[in-house]
PDB file of C-alpha atoms and ligand atoms in Angstrom:
ATOM      1  CA  MET A   1       0.187  -0.064  -0.037  1.00  0.00           C
ATOM      2  CA  SER A   2       1.255   3.365  -0.518  1.00  0.00           C
ATOM      3  CA  LYS A   3      -0.144   6.959   0.027  1.00  0.00           C
ATOM      4  CA  LYS A   4      -0.691   9.038  -2.820  1.00  0.00           C
ATOM      5  CA  PRO A   5      -0.729  12.692  -3.466  1.00  0.00           C
ATOM      6  CA  LEU A   6      -4.005  14.768  -3.454  1.00  0.00           C
ATOM      7  CA  VAL A   7      -5.424  16.756  -6.012  1.00  0.00           C
ATOM      8  CA  TYR A   8      -6.665  20.188  -4.899  1.00  0.00           C
ATOM      9  CA  LEU A   9      -9.097  22.790  -5.952  1.00  0.00           C
ATOM     10  CA  PRO A  10      -8.799  24.531  -8.539  1.00  0.00           C
ATOM     11  CA  ASP A  11      -7.121  21.514 -10.321  1.00  0.00           C
ATOM     12  CA  PRO A  12      -9.173  20.882 -13.551  1.00  0.00           C
ATOM     13  CA  LEU A  13      -9.194  17.089 -13.014  1.00  0.00           C
ATOM     14  CA  LEU A  14     -11.789  17.765  -9.971  1.00  0.00           C
ATOM     15  CA  ARG A  15     -14.400  18.702 -12.902  1.00  0.00           C
ATOM     16  CA  GLN A  16     -13.541  15.508 -14.988  1.00  0.00           C
ATOM     17  CA  VAL A  17     -16.380  12.859 -15.131  1.00  0.00           C
ATOM     18  CA  SER A  18     -14.686   9.454 -14.006  1.00  0.00           C
ATOM     19  CA  LYS A  19     -14.941   6.412 -16.280  1.00  0.00           C
ATOM     20  CA  PRO A  20     -16.845   3.242 -15.148  1.00  0.00           C
ATOM     21  CA  ILE A  21     -14.715   0.358 -14.156  1.00  0.00           C
ATOM     22  CA  GLU A  22     -15.097  -2.752 -15.969  1.00  0.00           C
ATOM     23  CA  ARG A  23     -12.234  -4.880 -14.462  1.00  0.00           C
ATOM     24  CA  PHE A  24     -12.161  -6.390 -11.064  1.00  0.00           C
ATOM     25  CA  ASP A  25      -8.705  -7.539 -10.573  1.00  0.00           C
ATOM     26  CA  ASP A  26      -5.759  -7.292  -8.252  1.00  0.00           C
ATOM     27  CA  GLN A  27      -4.752  -4.069  -9.740  1.00  0.00           C
ATOM     28  CA  LEU A  28      -7.935  -2.382  -8.684  1.00  0.00           C
ATOM     29  CA  ARG A  29      -7.962  -4.012  -5.123  1.00  0.00           C
ATOM     30  CA  LYS A  30      -4.358  -2.638  -4.890  1.00  0.00           C
ATOM     31  CA  PHE A  31      -5.524   0.547  -6.112  1.00  0.00           C
ATOM     32  CA  ALA A  32      -8.165   0.536  -3.452  1.00  0.00           C
ATOM     33  CA  ASP A  33      -5.829   0.116  -0.932  1.00  0.00           C
ATOM     34  CA  ASP A  34      -3.734   3.050  -1.805  1.00  0.00           C
ATOM     35  CA  MET A  35      -6.896   5.227  -1.726  1.00  0.00           C
ATOM     36  CA  PHE A  36      -7.621   3.910   2.011  1.00  0.00           C
ATOM     37  CA  GLU A  37      -3.975   4.766   3.093  1.00  0.00           C
ATOM     38  CA  THR A  38      -4.428   8.216   1.615  1.00  0.00           C
ATOM     39  CA  MET A  39      -7.590   8.879   3.262  1.00  0.00           C
ATOM     40  CA  TYR A  40      -6.676   7.481   6.782  1.00  0.00           C
ATOM     41  CA  ALA A  41      -3.580   9.316   6.604  1.00  0.00           C
ATOM     42  CA  ALA A  42      -5.385  12.644   5.642  1.00  0.00           C
ATOM     43  CA  PRO A  43      -7.370  12.061   7.647  1.00  0.00           C
ATOM     44  CA  GLY A  44     -10.548  11.853   6.175  1.00  0.00           C
ATOM     45  CA  ILE A  45     -13.766   9.626   6.065  1.00  0.00           C
ATOM     46  CA  GLY A  46     -14.322   9.474   2.164  1.00  0.00           C
ATOM     47  CA  LEU A  47     -12.246   9.807  -0.922  1.00  0.00           C
ATOM     48  CA  ALA A  48     -13.021   9.273  -4.799  1.00  0.00           C
ATOM     49  CA  ALA A  49     -10.247   7.958  -6.893  1.00  0.00           C
ATOM     50  CA  VAL A  50     -10.094  11.365  -9.009  1.00  0.00           C
ATOM     51  CA  GLN A  51      -8.769  12.999  -5.874  1.00  0.00           C
ATOM     52  CA  ILE A  52      -5.608  11.105  -6.062  1.00  0.00           C
ATOM     53  CA  ALA A  53      -5.509  11.747  -9.818  1.00  0.00           C
ATOM     54  CA  GLU A  54      -7.105   8.556 -11.337  1.00  0.00           C
ATOM     55  CA  PRO A  55     -10.630   9.414 -12.917  1.00  0.00           C
ATOM     56  CA  ILE A  56     -12.461   6.196 -12.467  1.00  0.00           C
ATOM     57  CA  ARG A  57     -15.445   5.292 -10.706  1.00  0.00           C
ATOM     58  CA  LEU A  58     -14.500   4.120  -7.231  1.00  0.00           C
ATOM     59  CA  ILE A  59     -14.945   5.511  -3.885  1.00  0.00           C
ATOM     60  CA  VAL A  60     -13.898   4.504  -0.510  1.00  0.00           C
ATOM     61  CA  LEU A  61     -15.496   5.499   3.015  1.00  0.00           C
ATOM     62  CA  ASP A  62     -14.905   4.986   6.697  1.00  0.00           C
ATOM     63  CA  VAL A  63     -17.374   6.950   9.082  1.00  0.00           C
ATOM     64  CA  ALA A  64     -16.405   4.930  12.102  1.00  0.00           C
ATOM     65  CA  LYS A  65     -16.062   7.140  15.043  1.00  0.00           C
ATOM     66  CA  ASP A  66     -12.600   8.167  16.321  1.00  0.00           C
ATOM     67  CA  GLY A  67     -11.305   5.269  18.581  1.00  0.00           C
ATOM     68  CA  ALA A  68     -14.021   2.814  17.148  1.00  0.00           C
ATOM     69  CA  GLU A  69     -12.768  -0.218  15.081  1.00  0.00           C
ATOM     70  CA  LYS A  70     -12.264   0.581  11.333  1.00  0.00           C
ATOM     71  CA  SER A  71     -14.802   0.229   9.051  1.00  0.00           C
ATOM     72  CA  PRO A  72     -13.708   0.515   5.539  1.00  0.00           C
ATOM     73  CA  MET A  73     -16.240   0.299   2.591  1.00  0.00           C
ATOM     74  CA  ALA A  74     -15.470   0.511  -1.020  1.00  0.00           C
ATOM     75  CA  PHE A  75     -17.983   1.187  -3.915  1.00  0.00           C
ATOM     76  CA  VAL A  76     -17.066   0.575  -7.653  1.00  0.00           C
ATOM     77  CA  ASN A  77     -19.537   2.400 -10.143  1.00  0.00           C
ATOM     78  CA  PRO A  78     -21.736   3.529  -7.383  1.00  0.00           C
ATOM     79  CA  LYS A  79     -25.296   4.865  -8.291  1.00  0.00           C
ATOM     80  CA  VAL A  80     -27.994   6.551  -6.270  1.00  0.00           C
ATOM     81  CA  VAL A  81     -31.262   4.647  -7.300  1.00  0.00           C
ATOM     82  CA  HIS A  82     -33.446   6.123  -4.470  1.00  0.00           C
ATOM     83  CA  SER A  83     -33.410   9.371  -2.755  1.00  0.00           C
ATOM     84  CA  SER A  84     -35.875  10.585   0.161  1.00  0.00           C
ATOM     85  CA  ASP A  85     -37.703  13.730  -0.046  1.00  0.00           C
ATOM     86  CA  THR A  86     -36.641  14.266   3.498  1.00  0.00           C
ATOM     87  CA  ARG A  87     -33.567  16.537   3.454  1.00  0.00           C
ATOM     88  CA  SER A  88     -30.837  16.728   6.230  1.00  0.00           C
ATOM     89  CA  VAL A  89     -27.930  19.345   6.529  1.00  0.00           C
ATOM     90  CA  TYR A  90     -24.260  18.477   7.427  1.00  0.00           C
ATOM     91  CA  GLU A  91     -21.324  20.556   7.599  1.00  0.00           C
ATOM     92  CA  GLU A  92     -19.262  19.190   5.018  1.00  0.00           C
ATOM     93  CA  GLY A  93     -15.431  19.448   3.923  1.00  0.00           C
ATOM     94  CA  CYS A  94     -13.539  17.886   1.324  1.00  0.00           C
ATOM     95  CA  LEU A  95      -9.916  16.566   1.355  1.00  0.00           C
ATOM     96  CA  SER A  96      -9.437  18.437  -2.155  1.00  0.00           C
ATOM     97  CA  ILE A  97     -10.631  21.538  -0.217  1.00  0.00           C
ATOM     98  CA  PRO A  98      -8.711  21.652   2.753  1.00  0.00           C
ATOM     99  CA  ASP A  99      -9.686  23.758   5.751  1.00  0.00           C
ATOM    100  CA  TYR A 100     -12.941  25.000   4.102  1.00  0.00           C
ATOM    101  CA  TYR A 101     -16.530  23.745   5.573  1.00  0.00           C
ATOM    102  CA  ALA A 102     -19.907  24.706   4.597  1.00  0.00           C
ATOM    103  CA  GLU A 103     -23.454  23.462   5.517  1.00  0.00           C
ATOM    104  CA  VAL A 104     -24.885  21.518   2.687  1.00  0.00           C
ATOM    105  CA  GLU A 105     -28.545  20.142   2.397  1.00  0.00           C
ATOM    106  CA  ARG A 106     -28.935  16.756   0.788  1.00  0.00           C
ATOM    107  CA  PRO A 107     -31.549  13.926   0.761  1.00  0.00           C
ATOM    108  CA  ALA A 108     -31.576  12.234   4.170  1.00  0.00           C
ATOM    109  CA  ASP A 109     -31.679   8.914   3.019  1.00  0.00           C
ATOM    110  CA  VAL A 110     -30.245   7.266  -0.210  1.00  0.00           C
ATOM    111  CA  HIS A 111     -30.149   3.882  -1.776  1.00  0.00           C
ATOM    112  CA  VAL A 112     -26.974   2.974  -3.615  1.00  0.00           C
ATOM    113  CA  GLU A 113     -26.277   0.450  -6.123  1.00  0.00           C
ATOM    114  CA  TYR A 114     -22.950  -0.451  -6.473  1.00  0.00           C
ATOM    115  CA  PHE A 115     -20.272  -3.441  -6.955  1.00  0.00           C
ATOM    116  CA  ASP A 116     -17.752  -4.361  -4.408  1.00  0.00           C
ATOM    117  CA  LEU A 117     -14.064  -5.009  -5.402  1.00  0.00           C
ATOM    118  CA  ASP A 118     -14.757  -8.848  -6.333  1.00  0.00           C
ATOM    119  CA  GLY A 119     -17.165  -7.350  -8.876  1.00  0.00           C
ATOM    120  CA  LYS A 120     -20.301  -8.394  -6.926  1.00  0.00           C
ATOM    121  CA  GLN A 121     -23.433  -6.073  -7.203  1.00  0.00           C
ATOM    122  CA  GLN A 122     -24.519  -4.681  -3.766  1.00  0.00           C
ATOM    123  CA  LEU A 123     -27.169  -2.443  -2.489  1.00  0.00           C
ATOM    124  CA  LEU A 124     -26.649  -0.061   0.365  1.00  0.00           C
ATOM    125  CA  LYS A 125     -29.496   1.599   2.109  1.00  0.00           C
ATOM    126  CA  ALA A 126     -27.866   4.535   4.147  1.00  0.00           C
ATOM    127  CA  ASP A 127     -29.310   7.323   6.198  1.00  0.00           C
ATOM    128  CA  GLY A 128     -27.263   9.633   8.407  1.00  0.00           C
ATOM    129  CA  LEU A 129     -23.529  10.574   8.103  1.00  0.00           C
ATOM    130  CA  ILE A 130     -22.884   7.805   5.581  1.00  0.00           C
ATOM    131  CA  ALA A 131     -25.772   9.088   3.420  1.00  0.00           C
ATOM    132  CA  THR A 132     -24.229  12.386   3.107  1.00  0.00           C
ATOM    133  CA  CYS A 133     -20.855  11.183   2.617  1.00  0.00           C
ATOM    134  CA  ILE A 134     -21.614   8.755  -0.326  1.00  0.00           C
ATOM    135  CA  GLN A 135     -23.605  11.466  -2.021  1.00  0.00           C
ATOM    136  CA  HIS A 136     -20.634  13.773  -1.740  1.00  0.00           C
ATOM    137  CA  GLU A 137     -18.217  11.179  -2.849  1.00  0.00           C
ATOM    138  CA  ILE A 138     -20.545  10.023  -5.955  1.00  0.00           C
ATOM    139  CA  ASP A 139     -20.647  13.891  -6.771  1.00  0.00           C
ATOM    140  CA  HIS A 140     -16.952  13.681  -7.265  1.00  0.00           C
ATOM    141  CA  LEU A 141     -17.296  10.957  -9.940  1.00  0.00           C
ATOM    142  CA  ASP A 142     -19.357  13.463 -11.721  1.00  0.00           C
ATOM    143  CA  GLY A 143     -17.096  16.277 -11.330  1.00  0.00           C
ATOM    144  CA  VAL A 144     -19.322  18.087  -8.860  1.00  0.00           C
ATOM    145  CA  LEU A 145     -17.918  19.506  -5.468  1.00  0.00           C
ATOM    146  CA  PHE A 146     -19.594  20.185  -2.175  1.00  0.00           C
ATOM    147  CA  ILE A 147     -19.103  23.829  -2.948  1.00  0.00           C
ATOM    148  CA  ASP A 148     -21.521  23.511  -5.965  1.00  0.00           C
ATOM    149  CA  HIS A 149     -24.457  22.972  -3.367  1.00  0.00           C
ATOM    150  CA  ILE A 150     -23.906  26.344  -1.669  1.00  0.00           C
ATOM    151  CA  SER A 151     -24.510  29.806  -2.545  1.00  0.00           C
ATOM    152  CA  LYS A 152     -22.405  31.236  -5.786  1.00  0.00           C
ATOM    153  CA  LEU A 153     -21.185  34.072  -3.518  1.00  0.00           C
ATOM    154  CA  LYS A 154     -19.684  31.630  -1.088  1.00  0.00           C
ATOM    155  CA  ARG A 155     -18.362  29.350  -3.887  1.00  0.00           C
ATOM    156  CA  ASP A 156     -16.652  32.052  -5.650  1.00  0.00           C
ATOM    157  CA  MET A 157     -15.016  33.351  -2.397  1.00  0.00           C
ATOM    158  CA  ALA A 158     -13.794  29.857  -1.873  1.00  0.00           C
ATOM    159  CA  ILE A 159     -12.560  29.222  -5.542  1.00  0.00           C
ATOM    160  CA  LYS A 160     -10.638  32.529  -5.395  1.00  0.00           C
ATOM    161  CA  LYS A 161      -8.835  31.698  -2.138  1.00  0.00           C
ATOM    162  CA  PHE A 162      -7.984  28.340  -3.388  1.00  0.00           C
ATOM    163  CA  LYS A 163      -6.468  29.724  -6.844  1.00  0.00           C
ATOM    164  CA  LYS A 164      -4.401  32.190  -4.656  1.00  0.00           C
ATOM    165  CA  MET A 165      -3.168  29.221  -2.728  1.00  0.00           C
ATOM    166  CA  ALA A 166      -2.320  27.444  -5.727  1.00  0.00           C
ATOM    167  CA  LYS A 167      -0.569  30.387  -7.348  1.00  0.00           C
ATOM    168  CA  ASP A 168       1.641  30.542  -4.026  1.00  0.00           C
ATOM    169  CA  ARG A 169       2.318  26.941  -4.434  1.00  0.00           C
ATOM    170  CA  GLY A 170       3.576  27.480  -7.968  1.00  0.00           C
ATOM    171  CA  THR A 171       1.344  24.823  -9.155  1.00  0.00           C
ATOM    172  CA  THR A 172       2.068  24.022 -12.839  1.00  0.00           C
ATOM    173  CA  ARG A 173      -1.576  22.831 -13.542  1.00  0.00           C
ATOM    174  CA  GLN A 174      -4.043  24.982 -15.541  1.00  0.00           C
ATOM    175  CA  ILE A 175      -6.325  27.006 -13.358  1.00  0.00           C
ATOM    176  CA  ILE A 176     -10.221  26.670 -14.034  1.00  0.00           C
TER     177      ILE A 176
HETATM  178 NI1  LIG B   1     -14.442  15.664  -1.376  1.00  0.00          NI
END
């Protein structure tokens, strides 16, 4: 396993739509291990493959509380097949948008169809933090960020701040 470098706002990769996964092999499982290692090291509770510069439809989550036993979950080609009309609000953050948090409203309950790392189809019925987290990560696969769910004014302020930080870091990537 190895930790990978994260991709940060405003990297245009974060706006890319990730490709469906067709092969369930050791290479995929090894890549998922790298994602877990990167997520735990950050630390974070969710990560999409595109956040380590691999635009494929794979996300990992672990929403276990601090001190509780680890509860790693990996989702290949996840798709929301049902969302409740009831909504909930959580303060969200993102490993690609460090030290920035905002309240986001999303459906409170979702059903997600996905494949596990062995290629077996699964269904997750989620509520609470895990429902929010999985929707946040699935958004990443479609090039959507949590700041897209907040007001344009707040979003523009956040993007401006991160563009400046990228410039100060001397990033060579094109800025969106
Ligand atoms: Ni994120």
